[in-house]
Amino acid sequence: MSTISQSHPSPSKIIAPNAPQPQDSKPKIKVGVLGATGTVGQRFIVLLSTHPWFVIDSLGASARSAGKSYKDAVKWKQVTPIPSVTANLIVKECLPEHFSDCQIVFSGLDADVAGDIEGAFRAANLAVFSNAKNYRRDPNVPLIVPLVNPSHLSIIPQQQSLHSPPLTKGFIVTNANCSTTGCVIPLAALEKAFGPLESLIVTTMQAISGAGYPGVPSLDILDNIVPHIGGEEEKIEWETLKILGGITEKEDGLKAFDMHSSKPLRVSASCNRVPVIDGHTECVSVRFARRPPPSPQQVREALAAYTPDAQTLGCPSAPRKTIVVHEEPDRPQPRLDRYFQDGAGVSVGRVRQCQVLDIKFVVLANNVSIGAATSSLINAEFAVLKGVVQ
């Protein structure tokens, strides 16, 4: 029997029981949100409005929104009302001088404008946690799914030292594409338990909210499936390697992401847009380097037991249970499972033997939570606990 799921958003985020109390007793850390009027920016604001460590100090958006109160500038699309703590904040242009009191800046900017703006904020010695794709391929910027590879924060000192001029506080951390995030969490659990994977085939059924607002036209998505999402398959195929790979030291003494090269992993992705509002469902088949491979029951047990560092350390936005394993043959389902733990973990079901590779299963991840803003939030929490944010 699976863990009880929810059909509506939970009223408050589940807080890890071992969340460190000393941080809670300190003054809250001032943060800013870039792209605050957009879909991801709104989700940041919902999560930050009740955060135990962070407090919103500044909101940034386009020039046409600057100078307005947030409630007048935003077209609010969340299921909860605009938080009172932000409703009357004046929106500012996305310029570093407007965020000088912030220690952390969360970016929900569109990729069309994120690159230059995020780079300017880093150069102004601000810590930027970005949901945009612009810096994911940068060899000195970590691409982090917080329930998988927060150890990649170790490359930040190199990022700072190679910047011209060198930085003391500023850096950029990116989180992964929403479809990649849902897939790599169970993959990380399997590699931790059984060693490297050799092959991965993933077919996604991605929610329309992943396309932003206003998103896919209704006449394209109602009574339909769109078997193409521009650039999505390539993202999954290379992001998976950077996330699951390690960091090595080159002959010149610099660190580099090894892209899983010590045990090459072949990834094939097919991506589809489906008429679901929130929640990406993915059908995954894997082959292990280990022979014989683990049994389906061993895989279920390893997935259920997976406990990432972010959970152990006590990041307050981390889920209490990272991977919920369902035994029913018809779970997980977006409508039933996407809001469990406020969408901070993933749900896995239908774990069974694959006649082509070794094991196949279905994973569901909430693309607007762990697939977006929640990941950035946990990344920042981990960085605070590890002293990366000064």
CSV table of C-alpha atoms in Angstrom, one decimal:
chain,number,residue,atom,x,y,z
A,1,MET,CA,0.0,0.0,0.0
A,2,SER,CA,1.3,3.4,-0.9
A,3,THR,CA,1.6,6.5,1.3
A,4,ILE,CA,-1.5,8.6,1.5
A,5,SER,CA,-1.6,11.3,-1.1
A,6,GLN,CA,-3.4,14.6,-1.4
A,7,SER,CA,-5.6,15.9,-4.2
A,8,HIS,CA,-5.1,19.5,-3.1
A,9,PRO,CA,-2.0,21.5,-2.1
A,10,SER,CA,-1.1,21.0,1.5
A,11,PRO,CA,-1.7,24.1,3.7
A,12,SER,CA,1.9,24.2,4.9
A,13,LYS,CA,5.2,22.7,3.8
A,14,ILE,CA,6.3,19.6,5.7
A,15,ILE,CA,9.3,20.5,7.6
A,16,ALA,CA,12.1,18.0,8.1
A,17,PRO,CA,12.0,17.0,11.8
A,18,ASN,CA,15.7,17.4,12.2
A,19,ALA,CA,15.8,21.0,10.8
A,20,PRO,CA,18.6,22.7,12.8
A,21,GLN,CA,17.3,25.0,15.5
A,22,PRO,CA,20.3,27.3,15.7
A,23,GLN,CA,19.6,28.8,12.3
A,24,ASP,CA,16.0,29.3,13.1
A,25,SER,CA,17.0,31.5,16.1
A,26,LYS,CA,19.1,33.8,14.0
A,27,PRO,CA,17.9,36.9,12.2
A,28,LYS,CA,16.3,36.0,8.9
A,29,ILE,CA,18.3,36.2,5.7
A,30,LYS,CA,17.1,38.8,3.3
A,31,VAL,CA,16.4,37.5,-0.2
A,32,GLY,CA,15.3,38.9,-3.5
A,33,VAL,CA,13.3,37.4,-6.4
A,34,LEU,CA,14.0,38.1,-10.1
A,35,GLY,CA,11.2,37.6,-12.5
A,36,ALA,CA,8.8,37.9,-9.6
A,37,THR,CA,5.7,38.4,-11.7
A,38,GLY,CA,6.2,35.2,-13.8
A,39,THR,CA,5.0,31.7,-13.0
A,40,VAL,CA,8.2,30.5,-11.4
A,41,GLY,CA,8.6,33.8,-9.6
A,42,GLN,CA,5.1,33.5,-8.1
A,43,ARG,CA,6.0,30.1,-6.8
A,44,PHE,CA,9.1,31.4,-5.2
A,45,ILE,CA,7.0,34.0,-3.4
A,46,VAL,CA,4.5,31.5,-2.1
A,47,LEU,CA,7.3,29.3,-0.7
A,48,LEU,CA,9.3,32.2,0.7
A,49,SER,CA,6.4,33.9,2.4
A,50,THR,CA,6.4,31.3,5.2
A,51,HIS,CA,10.0,30.3,5.1
A,52,PRO,CA,11.7,29.9,8.5
A,53,TRP,CA,15.0,31.3,7.5
A,54,PHE,CA,14.5,33.6,4.5
A,55,VAL,CA,12.5,36.9,4.2
A,56,ILE,CA,11.7,38.7,1.0
A,57,ASP,CA,13.4,42.1,0.8
A,58,SER,CA,13.2,42.9,-3.0
A,59,LEU,CA,11.2,41.9,-6.0
A,60,GLY,CA,12.4,42.4,-9.6
A,61,ALA,CA,10.6,42.3,-12.9
A,62,SER,CA,10.5,44.1,-16.2
A,63,ALA,CA,10.6,47.9,-16.7
A,64,ARG,CA,6.9,47.9,-17.3
A,65,SER,CA,6.2,46.5,-13.9
A,66,ALA,CA,8.8,48.5,-12.0
A,67,GLY,CA,7.4,51.2,-9.7
A,68,LYS,CA,4.1,49.4,-9.2
A,69,SER,CA,3.1,47.5,-6.0
A,70,TYR,CA,3.4,43.8,-6.5
A,71,LYS,CA,-0.3,43.2,-6.3
A,72,ASP,CA,-0.9,45.7,-9.2
A,73,ALA,CA,2.0,44.4,-11.3
A,74,VAL,CA,1.3,40.7,-11.2
A,75,LYS,CA,-1.3,38.5,-12.9
A,76,TRP,CA,-1.5,36.1,-10.0
A,77,LYS,CA,-2.0,32.4,-11.1
A,78,GLN,CA,-1.4,30.5,-7.8
A,79,VAL,CA,-4.1,28.6,-5.9
A,80,THR,CA,-3.4,30.6,-2.8
A,81,PRO,CA,-3.9,34.4,-2.5
A,82,ILE,CA,-0.9,36.8,-2.9
A,83,PRO,CA,1.0,36.7,0.4
A,84,SER,CA,0.3,39.8,2.5
A,85,VAL,CA,4.1,40.2,3.1
A,86,THR,CA,4.6,40.9,-0.6
A,87,ALA,CA,1.4,42.4,-1.8
A,88,ASN,CA,2.5,46.0,-1.3
A,89,LEU,CA,6.2,45.7,-2.0
A,90,ILE,CA,7.2,48.0,-4.8
A,91,VAL,CA,8.6,46.1,-7.8
A,92,LYS,CA,12.0,47.2,-9.0
A,93,GLU,CA,13.9,46.7,-12.2
A,94,CYS,CA,16.3,43.8,-12.2
A,95,LEU,CA,19.4,45.8,-11.4
A,96,PRO,CA,21.9,44.8,-8.7
A,97,GLU,CA,21.8,48.1,-6.9
A,98,HIS,CA,18.2,47.6,-6.1
A,99,PHE,CA,19.1,44.3,-4.3
A,100,SER,CA,22.1,45.5,-2.3
A,101,ASP,CA,20.5,44.5,1.1
A,102,CYS,CA,20.0,40.9,-0.1
A,103,GLN,CA,22.3,38.0,0.6
A,104,ILE,CA,20.6,35.6,-1.8
A,105,VAL,CA,18.7,36.2,-5.0
A,106,PHE,CA,16.4,33.7,-6.6
A,107,SER,CA,15.9,33.9,-10.3
A,108,GLY,CA,12.7,32.9,-12.1
A,109,LEU,CA,13.7,34.9,-15.2
A,110,ASP,CA,13.0,33.7,-18.7
A,111,ALA,CA,16.0,32.4,-20.5
A,112,ASP,CA,15.7,35.3,-23.1
A,113,VAL,CA,16.9,37.8,-20.5
A,114,ALA,CA,18.4,35.7,-17.6
A,115,GLY,CA,22.0,35.4,-18.9
A,116,ASP,CA,23.1,39.0,-18.7
A,117,ILE,CA,21.0,39.9,-15.6
A,118,GLU,CA,22.2,36.9,-13.6
A,119,GLY,CA,25.8,37.6,-14.6
A,120,ALA,CA,25.5,41.2,-13.5
A,121,PHE,CA,24.1,40.1,-10.1
A,122,ARG,CA,27.0,37.6,-9.6
A,123,ALA,CA,29.5,40.3,-10.6
A,124,ALA,CA,27.9,42.5,-7.8
A,125,ASN,CA,28.9,39.8,-5.3
A,126,LEU,CA,25.4,38.4,-4.9
A,127,ALA,CA,24.6,34.7,-4.5
A,128,VAL,CA,22.2,33.8,-7.4
A,129,PHE,CA,20.1,30.6,-7.4
A,130,SER,CA,18.7,30.3,-10.8
A,131,ASN,CA,15.9,28.3,-12.4
A,132,ALA,CA,16.9,29.4,-15.9
A,133,LYS,CA,18.9,27.3,-18.3
A,134,ASN,CA,21.5,29.9,-19.3
A,135,TYR,CA,24.4,28.9,-17.1
A,136,ARG,CA,23.7,25.1,-16.8
A,137,ARG,CA,26.4,24.2,-19.4
A,138,ASP,CA,29.0,26.6,-17.8
A,139,PRO,CA,32.0,24.5,-16.8
A,140,ASN,CA,32.3,26.4,-13.5
A,141,VAL,CA,28.6,26.6,-12.6
A,142,PRO,CA,27.1,23.7,-10.7
A,143,LEU,CA,23.9,22.1,-12.0
A,144,ILE,CA,22.2,20.9,-8.8
A,145,VAL,CA,19.2,18.8,-8.0
A,146,PRO,CA,19.4,19.2,-4.2
A,147,LEU,CA,18.1,15.7,-3.5
A,148,VAL,CA,21.0,14.3,-5.6
A,149,ASN,CA,24.2,16.3,-5.9
A,150,PRO,CA,24.6,19.3,-3.6
A,151,SER,CA,28.2,18.3,-3.2
A,152,HIS,CA,28.8,20.0,-6.5
A,153,LEU,CA,28.7,23.3,-4.6
A,154,SER,CA,32.4,22.5,-4.1
A,155,ILE,CA,33.2,24.1,-7.5
A,156,ILE,CA,32.0,27.5,-6.4
A,157,PRO,CA,35.4,28.8,-5.1
A,158,GLN,CA,36.8,28.0,-8.5
A,159,GLN,CA,33.9,29.9,-10.2
A,160,GLN,CA,34.6,32.9,-8.0
A,161,SER,CA,38.4,32.8,-8.4
A,162,LEU,CA,38.2,32.6,-12.2
A,163,HIS,CA,35.8,35.5,-12.5
A,164,SER,CA,37.3,38.8,-13.6
A,165,PRO,CA,37.7,40.4,-11.1
A,166,PRO,CA,37.6,37.5,-8.6
A,167,LEU,CA,34.6,37.4,-6.4
A,168,THR,CA,34.3,36.9,-2.6
A,169,LYS,CA,30.6,36.3,-2.3
A,170,GLY,CA,29.0,36.2,-5.7
A,171,PHE,CA,28.2,33.0,-7.6
A,172,ILE,CA,25.6,31.3,-9.7
A,173,VAL,CA,24.0,27.9,-8.9
A,174,THR,CA,21.5,26.5,-11.4
A,175,ASN,CA,18.9,23.8,-10.9
A,176,ALA,CA,18.0,21.3,-13.6
A,177,ASN,CA,15.2,21.2,-16.2
A,178,CYS,CA,12.0,20.0,-14.6
A,179,SER,CA,11.8,16.8,-16.5
A,180,THR,CA,15.4,15.9,-15.7
A,181,THR,CA,14.9,16.5,-12.0
A,182,GLY,CA,12.1,14.0,-11.7
A,183,CYS,CA,14.2,11.3,-13.5
A,184,VAL,CA,17.5,11.7,-11.8
A,185,ILE,CA,16.3,11.4,-8.2
A,186,PRO,CA,15.4,7.7,-8.5
A,187,LEU,CA,18.4,7.2,-10.7
A,188,ALA,CA,20.7,8.6,-8.0
A,189,ALA,CA,19.1,6.2,-5.5
A,190,LEU,CA,19.7,3.3,-7.8
A,191,GLU,CA,23.4,4.2,-8.4
A,192,LYS,CA,23.9,4.7,-4.7
A,193,ALA,CA,22.6,1.2,-3.9
A,194,PHE,CA,23.7,-0.8,-6.9
A,195,GLY,CA,26.5,1.1,-8.7
A,196,PRO,CA,26.7,2.8,-12.1
A,197,LEU,CA,24.0,2.6,-14.7
A,198,GLU,CA,24.9,1.8,-18.3
A,199,SER,CA,21.8,2.8,-20.2
A,200,LEU,CA,18.7,4.8,-19.7
A,201,ILE,CA,15.5,5.2,-21.8
A,202,VAL,CA,13.0,7.7,-20.6
A,203,THR,CA,9.6,8.8,-22.1
A,204,THR,CA,8.0,11.8,-20.5
A,205,MET,CA,4.4,13.0,-20.3
A,206,GLN,CA,4.9,16.6,-19.3
A,207,ALA,CA,2.3,18.9,-17.8
A,208,ILE,CA,1.3,22.1,-19.6
A,209,SER,CA,2.4,24.3,-16.7
A,210,GLY,CA,6.0,23.4,-17.8
A,211,ALA,CA,5.5,25.7,-20.8
A,212,GLY,CA,4.8,28.7,-18.6
A,213,TYR,CA,1.9,31.1,-18.9
A,214,PRO,CA,-0.1,31.4,-21.1
A,215,GLY,CA,1.6,28.2,-22.4
A,216,VAL,CA,0.3,25.8,-25.0
A,217,PRO,CA,-2.8,27.0,-26.9
A,218,SER,CA,-6.0,25.1,-25.8
A,219,LEU,CA,-6.7,23.9,-29.3
A,220,ASP,CA,-3.3,22.3,-29.5
A,221,ILE,CA,-3.5,20.4,-26.1
A,222,LEU,CA,-7.2,19.6,-25.5
A,223,ASP,CA,-8.0,16.1,-26.7
A,224,ASN,CA,-4.4,15.8,-27.8
A,225,ILE,CA,-0.8,14.9,-27.0
A,226,VAL,CA,2.0,16.9,-28.6
A,227,PRO,CA,5.0,14.6,-29.2
A,228,HIS,CA,7.6,17.3,-29.3
A,229,ILE,CA,8.9,19.8,-26.8
A,230,GLY,CA,11.7,22.0,-28.3
A,231,GLY,CA,15.1,21.2,-26.8
A,232,GLU,CA,13.7,19.1,-24.0
A,233,GLU,CA,15.1,15.7,-25.0
A,234,GLU,CA,18.7,17.1,-25.4
A,235,LYS,CA,18.4,18.7,-22.0
A,236,ILE,CA,17.6,15.4,-20.3
A,237,GLU,CA,20.3,13.6,-22.2
A,238,TRP,CA,23.2,15.8,-21.1
A,239,GLU,CA,21.9,17.2,-17.8
A,240,THR,CA,21.6,13.7,-16.4
A,241,LEU,CA,25.3,13.1,-17.1
A,242,LYS,CA,26.4,16.4,-15.4
A,243,ILE,CA,24.2,15.8,-12.3
A,244,LEU,CA,25.0,12.1,-11.8
A,245,GLY,CA,28.7,12.5,-12.6
A,246,GLY,CA,31.4,13.6,-10.3
A,247,ILE,CA,34.0,16.4,-10.1
A,248,THR,CA,37.6,15.6,-11.0
A,249,GLU,CA,40.8,17.5,-10.9
A,250,LYS,CA,42.6,18.2,-14.1
A,251,GLU,CA,46.4,18.3,-14.7
A,252,ASP,CA,46.3,22.1,-14.4
A,253,GLY,CA,44.8,21.8,-10.9
A,254,LEU,CA,41.3,23.1,-12.0
A,255,LYS,CA,38.2,21.1,-11.2
A,256,ALA,CA,35.9,19.8,-13.9
A,257,PHE,CA,32.6,17.9,-14.1
A,258,ASP,CA,33.4,14.4,-15.4
A,259,MET,CA,29.9,13.9,-17.1
A,260,HIS,CA,29.7,10.3,-15.8
A,261,SER,CA,32.8,9.5,-18.0
A,262,SER,CA,34.3,7.0,-15.6
A,263,LYS,CA,31.3,4.7,-16.3
A,264,PRO,CA,29.7,6.1,-19.6
A,265,LEU,CA,26.0,6.3,-19.4
A,266,ARG,CA,23.9,6.3,-22.6
A,267,VAL,CA,20.6,8.3,-22.3
A,268,SER,CA,17.7,8.3,-24.8
A,269,ALA,CA,14.8,10.6,-24.1
A,270,SER,CA,11.4,11.2,-25.8
A,271,CYS,CA,9.3,14.1,-24.6
A,272,ASN,CA,5.6,14.7,-24.9
A,273,ARG,CA,3.2,17.5,-23.8
A,274,VAL,CA,0.0,16.1,-22.3
A,275,PRO,CA,-3.3,17.7,-21.1
A,276,VAL,CA,-2.3,17.7,-17.4
A,277,ILE,CA,-1.9,21.0,-15.5
A,278,ASP,CA,0.9,20.1,-13.0
A,279,GLY,CA,3.0,17.0,-12.6
A,280,HIS,CA,5.4,15.4,-15.1
A,281,THR,CA,5.0,11.6,-15.4
A,282,GLU,CA,8.0,9.6,-16.8
A,283,CYS,CA,8.4,6.0,-17.9
A,284,VAL,CA,12.0,4.9,-17.2
A,285,SER,CA,13.9,1.8,-18.2
A,286,VAL,CA,17.5,1.2,-17.0
A,287,ARG,CA,20.4,-1.2,-17.4
A,288,PHE,CA,22.9,-1.6,-14.6
A,289,ALA,CA,26.7,-2.2,-15.1
A,290,ARG,CA,26.4,-4.8,-12.3
A,291,ARG,CA,25.6,-8.3,-13.4
A,292,PRO,CA,23.4,-9.9,-12.4
A,293,PRO,CA,21.2,-6.8,-12.0
A,294,PRO,CA,19.1,-6.2,-8.8
A,295,SER,CA,15.6,-7.6,-8.7
A,296,PRO,CA,12.5,-5.4,-8.8
A,297,GLN,CA,12.0,-6.0,-5.0
A,298,GLN,CA,15.6,-4.9,-4.3
A,299,VAL,CA,15.0,-1.8,-6.4
A,300,ARG,CA,11.8,-0.9,-4.5
A,301,GLU,CA,13.6,-1.3,-1.2
A,302,ALA,CA,16.5,0.9,-2.4
A,303,LEU,CA,14.2,3.6,-3.7
A,304,ALA,CA,12.2,3.7,-0.4
A,305,ALA,CA,15.3,3.8,1.7
A,306,TYR,CA,17.0,6.7,-0.2
A,307,THR,CA,17.9,9.5,2.1
A,308,PRO,CA,19.8,12.4,0.5
A,309,ASP,CA,22.2,14.8,2.3
A,310,ALA,CA,19.7,17.7,2.1
A,311,GLN,CA,17.3,15.7,4.2
A,312,THR,CA,19.9,14.4,6.7
A,313,LEU,CA,21.3,17.9,7.2
A,314,GLY,CA,17.9,19.3,7.9
A,315,CYS,CA,17.1,21.7,5.0
A,316,PRO,CA,13.6,22.9,6.0
A,317,SER,CA,12.2,22.6,2.5
A,318,ALA,CA,13.4,19.1,1.9
A,319,PRO,CA,10.8,16.4,1.9
A,320,ARG,CA,10.4,14.0,4.8
A,321,LYS,CA,10.3,11.1,2.4
A,322,THR,CA,12.3,11.7,-0.8
A,323,ILE,CA,10.9,8.8,-2.9
A,324,VAL,CA,7.5,7.4,-2.1
A,325,VAL,CA,7.2,3.9,-3.6
A,326,HIS,CA,3.7,2.8,-4.6
A,327,GLU,CA,2.6,-0.8,-4.8
A,328,GLU,CA,-0.7,-0.3,-6.6
A,329,PRO,CA,-0.5,-1.1,-10.4
A,330,ASP,CA,-2.1,2.3,-11.3
A,331,ARG,CA,0.1,4.7,-9.4
A,332,PRO,CA,1.6,7.3,-9.4
A,333,GLN,CA,-1.0,9.6,-11.0
A,334,PRO,CA,-0.6,13.4,-11.3
A,335,ARG,CA,-4.0,14.3,-9.8
A,336,LEU,CA,-3.5,12.0,-6.8
A,337,ASP,CA,0.2,12.3,-6.1
A,338,ARG,CA,1.6,15.6,-7.3
A,339,TYR,CA,0.9,17.6,-4.1
A,340,PHE,CA,2.1,15.1,-1.6
A,341,GLN,CA,4.7,16.8,0.7
A,342,ASP,CA,3.8,20.0,-1.2
A,343,GLY,CA,5.5,18.5,-4.3
A,344,ALA,CA,9.0,18.4,-2.7
A,345,GLY,CA,9.6,14.7,-3.3
A,346,VAL,CA,8.9,12.2,-6.1
A,347,SER,CA,6.6,9.2,-6.4
A,348,VAL,CA,7.6,6.0,-8.1
A,349,GLY,CA,5.5,3.0,-9.0
A,350,ARG,CA,5.2,0.0,-11.4
A,351,VAL,CA,8.7,-1.2,-10.6
A,352,ARG,CA,9.2,-4.3,-12.7
A,353,GLN,CA,11.6,-6.3,-14.8
A,354,CYS,CA,12.4,-4.9,-18.3
A,355,GLN,CA,12.8,-7.5,-21.1
A,356,VAL,CA,15.0,-5.1,-23.1
A,357,LEU,CA,17.2,-3.5,-20.3
A,358,ASP,CA,16.9,-4.6,-16.6
A,359,ILE,CA,14.3,-2.6,-14.7
A,360,LYS,CA,11.5,-0.3,-15.6
A,361,PHE,CA,9.3,2.0,-13.5
A,362,VAL,CA,7.1,5.1,-13.6
A,363,VAL,CA,8.1,8.3,-11.7
A,364,LEU,CA,6.0,11.4,-11.1
A,365,ALA,CA,7.5,14.8,-10.1
A,366,ASN,CA,5.7,18.1,-9.5
A,367,ASN,CA,7.3,20.3,-12.2
A,368,VAL,CA,6.5,23.6,-10.5
A,369,SER,CA,7.8,22.5,-7.1
A,370,ILE,CA,10.8,20.1,-6.9
A,371,GLY,CA,11.1,20.7,-10.7
A,372,ALA,CA,11.5,24.4,-10.3
A,373,ALA,CA,11.3,26.8,-7.3
A,374,THR,CA,11.6,24.2,-4.5
A,375,SER,CA,14.9,22.9,-5.9
A,376,SER,CA,16.4,26.4,-5.9
A,377,LEU,CA,15.1,26.9,-2.4
A,378,ILE,CA,16.7,23.7,-1.0
A,379,ASN,CA,19.9,24.5,-2.9
A,380,ALA,CA,20.1,27.8,-1.0
A,381,GLU,CA,19.3,26.2,2.3
A,382,PHE,CA,22.1,23.7,1.8
A,383,ALA,CA,24.5,26.4,0.9
A,384,VAL,CA,23.6,28.3,4.1
A,385,LEU,CA,24.1,25.2,6.2
A,386,LYS,CA,27.5,24.5,4.5
A,387,GLY,CA,28.7,28.1,4.9
A,388,VAL,CA,28.8,28.7,1.1
A,389,VAL,CA,26.5,31.7,1.6
A,390,GLN,CA,28.4,34.0,4.0
